[in-house]
Short mmCIF file of C-alpha atoms in Angstrom, two decimals:
data_model
loop_
_atom_site.label_atom_id
_atom_site.label_comp_id
_atom_site.label_asym_id
_atom_site.label_seq_id
_atom_site.Cartn_x
_atom_site.Cartn_y
_atom_site.Cartn_z
CA UNK A 109 -6.20 -103.23 -126.11
CA UNK A 110 -8.88 -104.48 -127.78
CA UNK A 111 -11.34 -107.23 -126.42
CA UNK A 112 -11.03 -110.60 -126.90
CA UNK A 113 -14.73 -112.43 -127.81
CA UNK A 114 -13.85 -113.28 -124.06
CA UNK A 115 -13.90 -109.79 -123.54
CA UNK A 116 -17.36 -108.71 -125.13
CA UNK A 117 -18.58 -111.30 -123.11
CA UNK A 118 -17.96 -110.37 -119.75
CA UNK A 119 -19.55 -107.35 -120.28
CA UNK A 120 -22.14 -108.17 -121.23
CA UNK A 121 -22.49 -110.79 -118.70
CA UNK A 122 -21.98 -107.32 -115.97
CA UNK A 123 -25.12 -106.27 -117.74
CA UNK A 124 -27.50 -108.92 -116.35
CA UNK A 125 -30.42 -108.05 -113.45
CA UNK A 126 -31.71 -110.63 -110.63
CA UNK A 127 -34.30 -112.68 -111.93
CA UNK A 128 -34.21 -112.47 -116.05
CA UNK A 129 -34.56 -114.74 -118.26
CA UNK A 130 -31.82 -114.38 -120.64
CA UNK A 131 -32.31 -115.93 -124.91
CA UNK A 132 -28.53 -116.36 -125.74
CA UNK A 133 -28.08 -116.09 -129.64
CA UNK A 134 -25.25 -118.35 -131.03
CA UNK A 135 -21.20 -116.90 -130.87
CA UNK A 136 -20.01 -114.90 -128.62
CA UNK A 137 -23.36 -114.58 -126.86
CA UNK A 138 -23.40 -117.95 -125.86
CA UNK A 139 -20.05 -117.66 -123.14
CA UNK A 140 -22.34 -114.99 -121.29
CA UNK A 141 -24.01 -117.62 -118.82
CA UNK A 142 -19.86 -118.39 -118.19
CA UNK A 143 -19.24 -115.09 -116.90
CA UNK A 144 -22.51 -114.34 -114.04
CA UNK A 145 -21.48 -111.76 -111.70
CA UNK A 146 -21.53 -112.97 -108.47
CA UNK A 147 -24.91 -113.05 -106.54
CA UNK A 148 -27.33 -112.67 -109.45
CA UNK A 149 -29.06 -114.98 -109.94
CA UNK A 150 -30.70 -115.46 -114.60
CA UNK A 151 -32.07 -117.89 -115.91
CA UNK A 152 -31.08 -119.35 -119.53
CA UNK A 153 -34.19 -119.73 -122.31
CA UNK A 154 -32.90 -122.00 -125.33
CA UNK A 155 -35.60 -120.98 -128.00
CA UNK A 156 -35.04 -125.02 -129.55
CA UNK A 157 -36.72 -125.35 -126.18
CA UNK A 158 -35.52 -125.45 -122.91
CA UNK A 159 -35.33 -123.64 -119.49
CA UNK A 160 -33.25 -123.82 -117.12
CA UNK A 161 -30.33 -124.40 -120.48
CA UNK A 162 -26.87 -125.87 -118.05
CA UNK A 163 -23.04 -126.04 -118.90
CA UNK A 164 -22.26 -128.35 -121.37
CA UNK A 165 -21.91 -131.75 -119.94
CA UNK A 166 -19.35 -134.15 -118.57
CA UNK A 167 -17.36 -136.40 -121.46
CA UNK A 168 -19.42 -139.52 -121.40
CA UNK A 169 -23.54 -138.11 -119.96
CA UNK A 170 -23.71 -135.97 -123.66
CA UNK A 171 -27.54 -137.00 -124.74
CA UNK A 172 -28.66 -136.98 -128.50
CA UNK A 173 -32.29 -135.59 -126.59
CA UNK A 174 -30.37 -132.71 -125.40
CA UNK A 175 -28.89 -129.75 -127.17
CA UNK A 176 -29.02 -125.60 -127.15
CA UNK A 177 -30.09 -123.82 -130.10
CA UNK A 178 -26.85 -124.01 -131.22
CA UNK A 179 -27.10 -127.26 -132.33
CA UNK A 180 -24.60 -128.42 -128.77
CA UNK A 181 -25.09 -131.20 -126.58
CA UNK A 182 -26.04 -128.92 -122.64
CA UNK A 183 -27.30 -130.09 -119.20
CA UNK A 184 -30.41 -128.96 -117.90
CA UNK A 185 -30.31 -126.95 -114.62
CA UNK A 186 -32.11 -128.51 -111.35
CA UNK A 187 -36.11 -126.56 -112.06
CA UNK A 188 -35.22 -126.86 -115.75
CA UNK A 189 -38.78 -127.51 -117.88
CA UNK A 190 -39.15 -128.20 -121.95
CA UNK A 191 -41.57 -127.11 -124.52
CA UNK A 192 -42.07 -127.00 -127.98
CA UNK A 193 -41.30 -124.32 -130.36
CA UNK A 194 -44.79 -122.38 -130.61
CA UNK A 195 -44.52 -122.06 -126.51
CA UNK A 196 -40.84 -121.01 -126.97
CA UNK A 197 -41.49 -118.16 -128.86
CA UNK A 198 -45.04 -117.43 -127.19
CA UNK A 199 -42.38 -116.76 -124.12
CA UNK A 200 -40.44 -113.99 -126.63
CA UNK A 201 -42.55 -112.83 -128.02
CA UNK A 202 -45.14 -112.20 -125.39
CA UNK A 203 -42.26 -110.53 -123.86
CA UNK A 204 -41.48 -112.62 -120.53
CA UNK A 205 -37.89 -113.29 -121.03
CA UNK A 206 -35.59 -109.54 -120.20
CA UNK A 207 -32.91 -109.88 -122.02
CA UNK A 208 -31.93 -111.11 -125.51
CA UNK A 209 -28.26 -110.83 -126.86
CA UNK A 210 -27.14 -111.83 -130.19
CA UNK A 211 -24.63 -111.46 -132.79
CA UNK A 212 -25.04 -109.61 -135.87
CA UNK A 213 -22.35 -108.33 -139.31
CA UNK A 214 -24.13 -104.72 -139.28
CA UNK A 215 -25.83 -102.52 -136.73
CA UNK A 216 -27.45 -99.21 -138.42
CA UNK A 217 -27.82 -95.97 -135.51
CA UNK A 218 -31.55 -96.43 -136.44
CA UNK A 219 -31.29 -99.93 -134.43
CA UNK A 220 -31.98 -101.57 -137.18
CA UNK A 221 -29.62 -104.55 -137.22
CA UNK A 222 -28.57 -107.68 -140.20
CA UNK A 223 -27.00 -110.82 -138.97
CA UNK A 224 -28.65 -113.84 -141.61
CA UNK A 225 -28.10 -112.95 -145.36
CA UNK A 226 -25.38 -112.37 -146.81
CA UNK A 227 -26.78 -111.85 -151.13
CA UNK A 228 -25.14 -114.64 -153.21
CA UNK A 229 -23.19 -115.66 -151.07
CA UNK A 230 -24.51 -116.66 -148.01
CA UNK A 231 -27.93 -117.21 -147.05
CA UNK A 232 -28.24 -119.89 -143.22
CA UNK A 233 -31.82 -118.53 -142.16
CA UNK A 234 -32.31 -116.04 -139.71
CA UNK A 235 -33.29 -118.76 -137.57
CA UNK A 236 -34.96 -117.62 -134.48
CA UNK A 237 -33.16 -114.02 -134.54
CA UNK A 238 -36.17 -111.75 -136.30
CA UNK A 239 -38.62 -113.15 -134.30
CA UNK A 240 -35.97 -112.38 -130.89
CA UNK A 241 -35.86 -108.83 -132.61
CA UNK A 242 -39.48 -108.27 -132.69
CA UNK A 243 -40.65 -108.53 -129.11
CA UNK A 244 -37.77 -107.92 -126.90
CA UNK A 245 -37.41 -104.37 -125.71
CA UNK A 246 -33.51 -105.04 -124.13
CA UNK A 247 -31.56 -106.28 -127.02
CA UNK A 248 -28.02 -106.18 -127.05
CA UNK A 249 -25.36 -106.78 -129.33
CA UNK A 250 -22.45 -108.28 -128.86
CA UNK A 251 -20.29 -107.86 -131.58
CA UNK A 252 -16.51 -107.23 -133.71
CA UNK A 253 -17.19 -103.69 -134.64
CA UNK A 254 -15.54 -103.60 -138.00
CA UNK A 255 -15.20 -106.65 -139.79
CA UNK A 256 -11.73 -108.07 -141.31
CA UNK A 257 -11.20 -106.04 -143.76
CA UNK A 258 -11.17 -103.08 -140.68
CA UNK A 259 -14.75 -101.98 -142.57
CA UNK A 260 -16.88 -100.88 -140.30
CA UNK A 261 -20.21 -102.70 -139.12
CA UNK A 262 -21.08 -99.33 -136.85
CA UNK A 263 -23.42 -98.03 -139.77
CA UNK A 264 -25.65 -95.36 -141.16
CA UNK A 265 -27.69 -97.01 -142.93
CA UNK A 266 -27.09 -101.19 -142.93
CA UNK A 267 -25.67 -102.27 -146.46
CA UNK A 268 -27.74 -106.16 -145.44
CA UNK A 269 -30.70 -107.45 -145.68
CA UNK A 270 -31.62 -106.55 -142.24
CA UNK A 271 -33.32 -109.02 -139.38
CA UNK A 272 -35.69 -106.47 -137.35
CA UNK A 273 -35.71 -102.39 -137.74
CA UNK A 274 -35.37 -99.68 -135.22
CA UNK A 275 -34.95 -102.87 -132.27
CA UNK A 276 -30.58 -102.50 -131.09
CA UNK A 277 -30.44 -100.59 -128.07
CA UNK A 278 -27.30 -101.33 -126.87
CA UNK A 279 -23.99 -103.40 -129.05
CA UNK A 280 -20.61 -104.53 -127.05
CA UNK A 281 -17.83 -104.57 -129.30
CA UNK A 282 -13.58 -104.88 -129.04
CA UNK A 283 -13.64 -101.21 -128.24
CA UNK A 284 -16.73 -100.22 -127.02
CA UNK A 285 -20.51 -99.96 -124.95
CA UNK A 286 -22.78 -98.29 -126.88
CA UNK A 287 -25.71 -96.93 -126.68
CA UNK A 288 -28.58 -96.24 -129.63
CA UNK A 289 -31.56 -93.55 -129.40
CA UNK A 290 -32.37 -90.40 -131.64
CA UNK A 291 -31.22 -92.48 -134.12
CA UNK A 292 -27.77 -91.70 -132.61
CA UNK A 293 -24.70 -94.24 -131.15
CA UNK A 294 -23.70 -92.83 -128.00
CA UNK A 295 -20.51 -94.26 -127.14
CA UNK A 296 -21.10 -94.95 -123.82
CA UNK A 297 -17.62 -97.15 -121.66
CA UNK A 298 -14.17 -97.52 -124.16
CA UNK A 299 -12.67 -101.15 -123.82
CA UNK A 300 -9.46 -101.07 -121.83
CA UNK A 301 -6.60 -98.99 -123.21
CA UNK A 302 -9.15 -97.92 -126.46
CA UNK A 303 -9.08 -94.11 -127.58
CA UNK A 304 -12.04 -92.46 -127.78
CA UNK A 305 -10.44 -91.15 -131.47
CA UNK A 306 -9.57 -95.15 -132.84
CA UNK A 307 -13.29 -95.46 -132.16
CA UNK A 308 -14.18 -92.53 -133.48
CA UNK A 309 -12.67 -93.45 -136.54
CA UNK A 310 -13.41 -96.96 -136.67
CA UNK A 311 -17.73 -95.60 -136.32
CA UNK A 312 -19.43 -95.20 -139.43
CA UNK A 313 -22.06 -94.01 -138.49
CA UNK A 314 -22.94 -90.95 -136.71
CA UNK A 315 -21.75 -91.81 -132.96
CA UNK A 316 -21.62 -89.19 -129.92
CA UNK A 317 -18.77 -88.56 -127.58
CA UNK A 318 -19.36 -87.67 -123.70
CA UNK A 319 -16.90 -85.47 -122.39
CA UNK A 320 -15.89 -88.24 -120.60
CA UNK A 321 -15.55 -91.53 -121.99
CA UNK A 322 -15.10 -94.46 -118.86
CA UNK A 323 -13.08 -97.18 -119.48
CA UNK A 324 -14.88 -100.71 -118.92
CA UNK A 325 -13.92 -102.69 -115.74
CA UNK A 326 -13.38 -106.48 -116.22
CA UNK A 327 -12.31 -108.90 -113.79
CA UNK B 297 -58.33 -146.19 -131.48
CA UNK B 298 -55.64 -148.46 -132.56
CA UNK B 299 -53.74 -146.37 -134.87
CA UNK B 300 -50.39 -148.63 -135.30
CA UNK B 301 -48.99 -149.97 -138.26
CA UNK B 302 -46.08 -153.31 -138.38
CA UNK B 303 -43.80 -150.74 -139.67
CA UNK B 304 -42.46 -147.60 -141.12
CA UNK B 305 -43.13 -148.98 -145.30
CA UNK B 306 -46.23 -149.46 -143.95
CA UNK B 307 -46.87 -145.89 -141.82
CA UNK B 308 -45.62 -144.38 -145.44
CA UNK B 309 -47.91 -145.90 -148.03
CA UNK B 310 -49.54 -143.38 -149.55
CA UNK B 311 -46.70 -141.39 -150.43
CA UNK B 312 -46.82 -140.00 -153.21
CA UNK B 313 -44.21 -137.34 -155.46
CA UNK B 314 -45.15 -133.48 -155.21
CA UNK B 315 -46.89 -134.45 -152.15
CA UNK B 316 -46.20 -131.14 -148.51
CA UNK B 317 -44.45 -133.28 -145.71
CA UNK B 318 -43.72 -131.79 -143.07
CA UNK B 319 -40.80 -133.03 -141.14
CA UNK B 320 -40.53 -132.26 -137.22
CA UNK B 321 -37.12 -132.14 -135.37
CA UNK B 322 -34.91 -128.59 -135.03
CA UNK B 323 -31.55 -129.92 -136.05
CA UNK B 324 -30.80 -133.04 -135.44
CA UNK B 325 -33.02 -133.51 -133.10
CA UNK B 326 -35.81 -135.60 -132.68
CA UNK B 327 -35.81 -136.66 -136.84
CA UNK B 328 -37.71 -139.03 -138.04
CA UNK B 329 -35.09 -140.76 -138.87
CA UNK B 330 -35.71 -144.00 -140.36
CA UNK B 331 -39.39 -142.27 -142.03
CA UNK B 332 -36.54 -140.38 -144.18
CA UNK B 333 -34.41 -142.96 -144.72
CA UNK B 334 -37.01 -144.69 -146.08
CA UNK B 335 -38.23 -141.88 -148.20
CA UNK B 336 -34.84 -142.17 -150.42
CA UNK B 337 -35.16 -145.62 -150.32
CA UNK B 338 -39.14 -144.98 -152.54
CA UNK B 339 -37.59 -142.18 -154.96
CA UNK B 340 -40.79 -140.21 -154.62
CA UNK B 341 -39.70 -136.40 -155.53
CA UNK B 342 -40.10 -133.59 -156.64
CA UNK B 343 -41.04 -133.08 -152.64
CA UNK B 344 -41.61 -129.22 -150.70
CA UNK B 345 -40.46 -129.90 -147.83
CA UNK B 346 -41.46 -128.04 -144.11
CA UNK B 347 -38.54 -128.71 -141.30
CA UNK B 348 -37.05 -125.53 -138.59
CA UNK B 349 -33.87 -126.91 -140.31
CA UNK B 350 -32.67 -129.38 -143.52
CA UNK B 351 -29.94 -131.89 -141.83
CA UNK B 352 -26.09 -132.17 -142.20
CA UNK B 353 -24.47 -133.18 -145.78
CA UNK B 354 -25.41 -137.42 -145.39
CA UNK B 355 -28.27 -137.66 -142.16
CA UNK B 356 -31.86 -136.27 -141.87
CA UNK B 357 -32.37 -134.81 -144.68
CA UNK B 358 -29.62 -133.76 -146.52
CA UNK B 359 -30.31 -137.46 -147.37
CA UNK B 360 -33.15 -136.45 -149.89
CA UNK B 361 -31.56 -133.51 -150.23
CA UNK B 362 -28.86 -135.64 -152.22
CA UNK B 363 -30.69 -137.46 -153.93
CA UNK B 364 -33.20 -134.85 -154.99
CA UNK B 365 -35.83 -135.79 -154.55
CA UNK B 366 -37.18 -132.06 -152.44
CA UNK B 367 -37.64 -129.36 -154.73
CA UNK B 368 -39.10 -126.77 -152.66
CA UNK B 369 -37.36 -126.14 -148.31
CA UNK B 370 -39.52 -124.58 -146.52
CA UNK B 371 -37.33 -123.47 -142.95
CA UNK B 372 -35.91 -121.00 -140.56
CA UNK B 373 -31.82 -121.88 -140.63
CA UNK B 374 -30.07 -124.10 -143.10
CA UNK B 375 -26.67 -123.66 -142.18
CA UNK B 376 -25.19 -126.73 -141.16
CA UNK B 377 -26.13 -127.80 -145.30
CA UNK B 378 -23.63 -127.68 -147.56
CA UNK B 379 -25.57 -128.66 -149.86
CA UNK B 380 -28.36 -127.51 -149.55
CA UNK B 381 -26.19 -123.66 -149.78
CA UNK B 382 -25.00 -124.39 -152.61
CA UNK B 383 -29.08 -126.04 -154.75
CA UNK B 384 -30.25 -123.12 -153.29
CA UNK B 385 -27.65 -120.55 -154.86
CA UNK B 386 -27.60 -122.63 -157.91
CA UNK B 387 -31.88 -122.22 -157.95
CA UNK B 388 -31.84 -125.03 -157.83
CA UNK B 389 -34.17 -125.63 -154.92
CA UNK B 390 -36.26 -123.28 -154.15
CA UNK B 391 -35.79 -122.24 -150.66
CA UNK B 392 -38.70 -119.87 -147.86
CA UNK B 393 -37.11 -118.98 -145.14
CA UNK B 394 -39.20 -117.46 -142.12
CA UNK B 395 -39.05 -116.99 -138.91
CA UNK B 396 -38.70 -119.85 -136.46
CA UNK B 397 -40.99 -118.56 -134.50
CA UNK B 398 -43.89 -117.97 -137.26
CA UNK B 399 -42.85 -120.86 -139.05
CA UNK B 400 -43.77 -122.72 -135.32
CA UNK B 401 -46.74 -121.23 -135.02
CA UNK B 402 -47.76 -121.12 -138.89
CA UNK B 403 -47.69 -125.17 -137.57
CA UNK B 404 -49.96 -124.79 -135.00
CA UNK B 405 -52.49 -122.57 -135.94
CA UNK B 406 -52.40 -124.54 -139.60
CA UNK B 407 -53.70 -127.55 -137.21
CA UNK B 408 -55.51 -125.28 -134.47
CA UNK B 409 -57.86 -124.20 -137.21
CA UNK B 410 -56.56 -120.65 -137.13
CA UNK B 411 -55.44 -119.46 -140.50
CA UNK B 412 -53.91 -116.85 -140.18
CA UNK B 413 -52.32 -114.88 -137.31
CA UNK B 414 -50.51 -111.44 -136.83
CA UNK B 415 -47.30 -111.02 -135.16
CA UNK B 416 -44.07 -108.79 -135.40
CA UNK B 417 -41.82 -110.79 -136.22
CA UNK B 418 -40.04 -109.62 -140.14
CA UNK B 419 -42.11 -106.44 -140.20
CA UNK B 420 -39.75 -104.15 -142.59
CA UNK B 421 -37.37 -107.08 -144.00
CA UNK B 422 -37.70 -109.57 -147.12
CA UNK B 423 -40.08 -111.33 -144.56
CA UNK B 424 -42.24 -108.74 -145.30
CA UNK B 425 -42.31 -108.12 -149.02
CA UNK B 426 -45.97 -108.16 -150.03
CA UNK B 427 -48.10 -109.43 -146.73
CA UNK B 428 -50.19 -107.35 -145.02
CA UNK B 429 -49.15 -104.89 -142.59
CA UNK B 430 -51.41 -104.10 -139.62
CA UNK B 431 -50.52 -101.81 -136.07
CA UNK B 432 -52.23 -103.34 -133.32
CA UNK B 433 -51.05 -100.90 -129.69
CA UNK B 434 -49.11 -98.87 -131.83
CA UNK B 435 -46.70 -101.67 -133.02
CA UNK B 436 -46.21 -102.73 -136.94
CA UNK B 437 -47.47 -106.35 -137.39
CA UNK B 438 -46.68 -108.68 -140.29
CA UNK B 439 -50.20 -110.97 -141.70
CA UNK B 440 -49.00 -114.36 -141.00
CA UNK B 441 -50.42 -117.62 -143.13
CA UNK B 442 -51.61 -121.45 -141.46
CA UNK B 443 -48.75 -124.37 -142.58
CA UNK B 444 -50.61 -127.78 -143.88
CA UNK B 445 -49.41 -131.62 -144.60
CA UNK B 446 -50.16 -133.74 -147.11
CA UNK B 447 -48.32 -135.66 -144.33
CA UNK B 448 -46.74 -134.44 -141.61
CA UNK B 449 -44.30 -136.77 -139.68
CA UNK B 450 -43.61 -136.48 -136.01
CA UNK B 451 -40.90 -137.77 -133.41
CA UNK B 452 -41.49 -139.55 -130.13
CA UNK B 453 -40.35 -141.10 -127.27
CA UNK B 454 -43.17 -142.59 -126.11
CA UNK B 455 -45.95 -144.17 -127.89
CA UNK B 456 -48.64 -145.89 -127.44
CA UNK B 457 -51.43 -147.85 -129.92
CA UNK B 458 -53.76 -144.42 -129.62
CA UNK B 459 -51.60 -141.88 -131.21
CA UNK B 460 -50.86 -141.34 -127.84
CA UNK B 461 -47.51 -139.45 -127.45
CA UNK B 462 -44.90 -138.84 -125.24
CA UNK B 463 -41.45 -136.62 -126.14
CA UNK B 464 -37.61 -136.74 -124.55
CA UNK B 465 -36.08 -133.23 -124.23
CA UNK B 466 -35.73 -131.15 -126.65
CA UNK B 467 -36.46 -133.40 -129.15
CA UNK B 468 -40.43 -132.69 -128.41
CA UNK B 469 -39.11 -128.96 -130.60
CA UNK B 470 -41.55 -128.44 -134.12
CA UNK B 471 -42.91 -132.53 -133.75
CA UNK B 472 -46.16 -131.62 -131.47
CA UNK B 473 -47.14 -128.61 -134.00
CA UNK B 474 -46.42 -130.02 -137.36
CA UNK B 475 -48.06 -133.15 -135.36
CA UNK B 476 -51.57 -131.52 -135.10
CA UNK B 477 -51.32 -129.96 -139.03
CA UNK B 478 -51.40 -132.83 -141.87
CA UNK B 479 -53.42 -133.75 -142.95
CA UNK B 480 -52.21 -138.36 -142.47
CA UNK B 481 -49.45 -137.20 -139.24
CA UNK B 482 -47.02 -140.62 -138.33
CA UNK B 483 -45.03 -140.65 -135.92
CA UNK B 484 -42.15 -143.17 -135.84
CA UNK B 485 -40.97 -143.65 -131.42
CA UNK B 486 -38.84 -144.84 -129.27
CA UNK B 487 -41.09 -147.12 -127.81
CA UNK B 488 -44.64 -148.52 -128.17
CA UNK B 489 -46.20 -149.15 -125.65
CA UNK B 490 -50.37 -150.60 -125.41
CA UNK B 491 -52.95 -148.13 -124.71
CA UNK B 492 -53.40 -147.67 -120.85
CA UNK B 493 -49.70 -147.69 -120.40
CA UNK B 494 -49.06 -143.88 -120.78
CA UNK B 495 -49.74 -141.97 -117.22
CA UNK B 496 -52.33 -139.10 -119.70
CA UNK B 497 -50.94 -136.69 -117.25
CA UNK B 498 -47.70 -136.89 -118.91
CA UNK B 499 -48.68 -137.07 -122.42
CA UNK B 500 -47.47 -134.02 -124.75
CA UNK B 501 -49.35 -134.92 -127.97
CA UNK B 502 -52.75 -136.62 -127.39
CA UNK B 503 -54.66 -139.05 -130.24
CA UNK B 504 -56.15 -137.72 -132.20
CA UNK B 505 -54.00 -135.73 -134.39
CA UNK B 506 -52.34 -138.58 -134.84
CA UNK B 507 -53.16 -141.70 -137.92
CA UNK B 508 -50.20 -143.98 -137.85
CA UNK B 509 -47.56 -144.88 -135.08
CA UNK B 510 -45.16 -146.85 -135.22
CA UNK B 511 -42.40 -148.20 -132.90
CA UNK B 512 -38.90 -147.83 -135.05
CA UNK B 513 -36.05 -149.98 -136.03
CA UNK B 514 -32.93 -147.96 -134.94
CA UNK B 515 -32.38 -144.09 -133.83
CA UNK B 516 -28.70 -143.39 -134.83
CA UNK B 517 -30.11 -140.25 -133.09
CA UNK B 518 -26.95 -138.12 -134.28
CA UNK B 519 -24.99 -135.05 -132.48
CA UNK B 520 -24.67 -132.52 -134.78
CA UNK B 521 -22.23 -130.56 -132.16
CA UNK B 522 -20.63 -132.76 -129.20
CA UNK B 523 -19.33 -130.05 -126.72
CA UNK B 524 -18.76 -131.58 -123.37
CA UNK B 525 -15.76 -130.57 -120.48
CA UNK B 526 -13.78 -132.69 -118.92
CA UNK B 527 -14.77 -133.68 -114.98
#
């Protein structure tokens, strides 16, 4: 069984470490906040200007002045702070944020990522993604392994306009956890019930497969 | 120095076709909604607008787009606006998409007298095309230039007659940098108080950056994505 979005978020949550400041992108990455492992304290940064982002407000408590980067209404936790956009990206570019999780349309074996534009079809803009991937040391990409037509999104080279070069270190998909090093994908774990063969078949980029590939352990 | 003007009409005096206008806000959060509605009323055309987003179809900058008053948008993310996407893909609207952090810093630089700066964001992408590349500490960076505007229009929570501003929560976003980068900066506030009533320790934008300030008549403060949990 391949993972659903929640499964991907749960697996990424296992990468969180105590004391980290973390930036979560829109979509699957946002869900990671719901599965912080017990005993781990992290603080979420949203690039529109809050550190210490809390859960969605209770019905009726929404505040139009308090949103996340996905423009969703949120709350602020005790100890939270608001700041302007230049300060926010100083935190990001200045590497004060320890982990960035974001989505992608394509990832390549050299760590390139594409997630902001399909020429002639869809142009939403890069938002903060280019700043995030250019500066963060620790970037995890959350994505589906293949597109709806079944074509691999884990590639030798990205075909879409790039968001950043040589920057992704880890990819968590519905099928697998992979590290990127030395210009190759390295299979680290497989989703429960998914075989190595299925992962290999769904991966266009060069994939190094060790003798033993453990299954992810999710609760 | 008293910066108070009596209403949105006087605040926008001198606004002309083909000007470059900065507008604060992130999504619909912290946008100068009274000024935008007034811009629609004046019918001013050929504008270059610098704003992180482009509103939604029927609110914020989307209102100016509907009336085709904008010639060019400089933004980082425009995904919430169908009319925008249509005008862009058809070539009616010129669009310069730039990374959000670079946009914020370019405004800050414009207001701070820094003509350009190097950033790693966008290296190796379309954004870097035609820009100078230089290595620092073994890592390539691109040269980005400062942005300024004929008018910068910002929105704050509270302001005083000196033009000092306090923003609320994440409605701060781009407003402080844009306030610095306008030749004329207009602040619309929810509450305008006499000088002396704001605590100087709490002020985010110093009045020196603001030329005109007024209390907005009405703030709808529309929510783009209402997300809640049940009690």
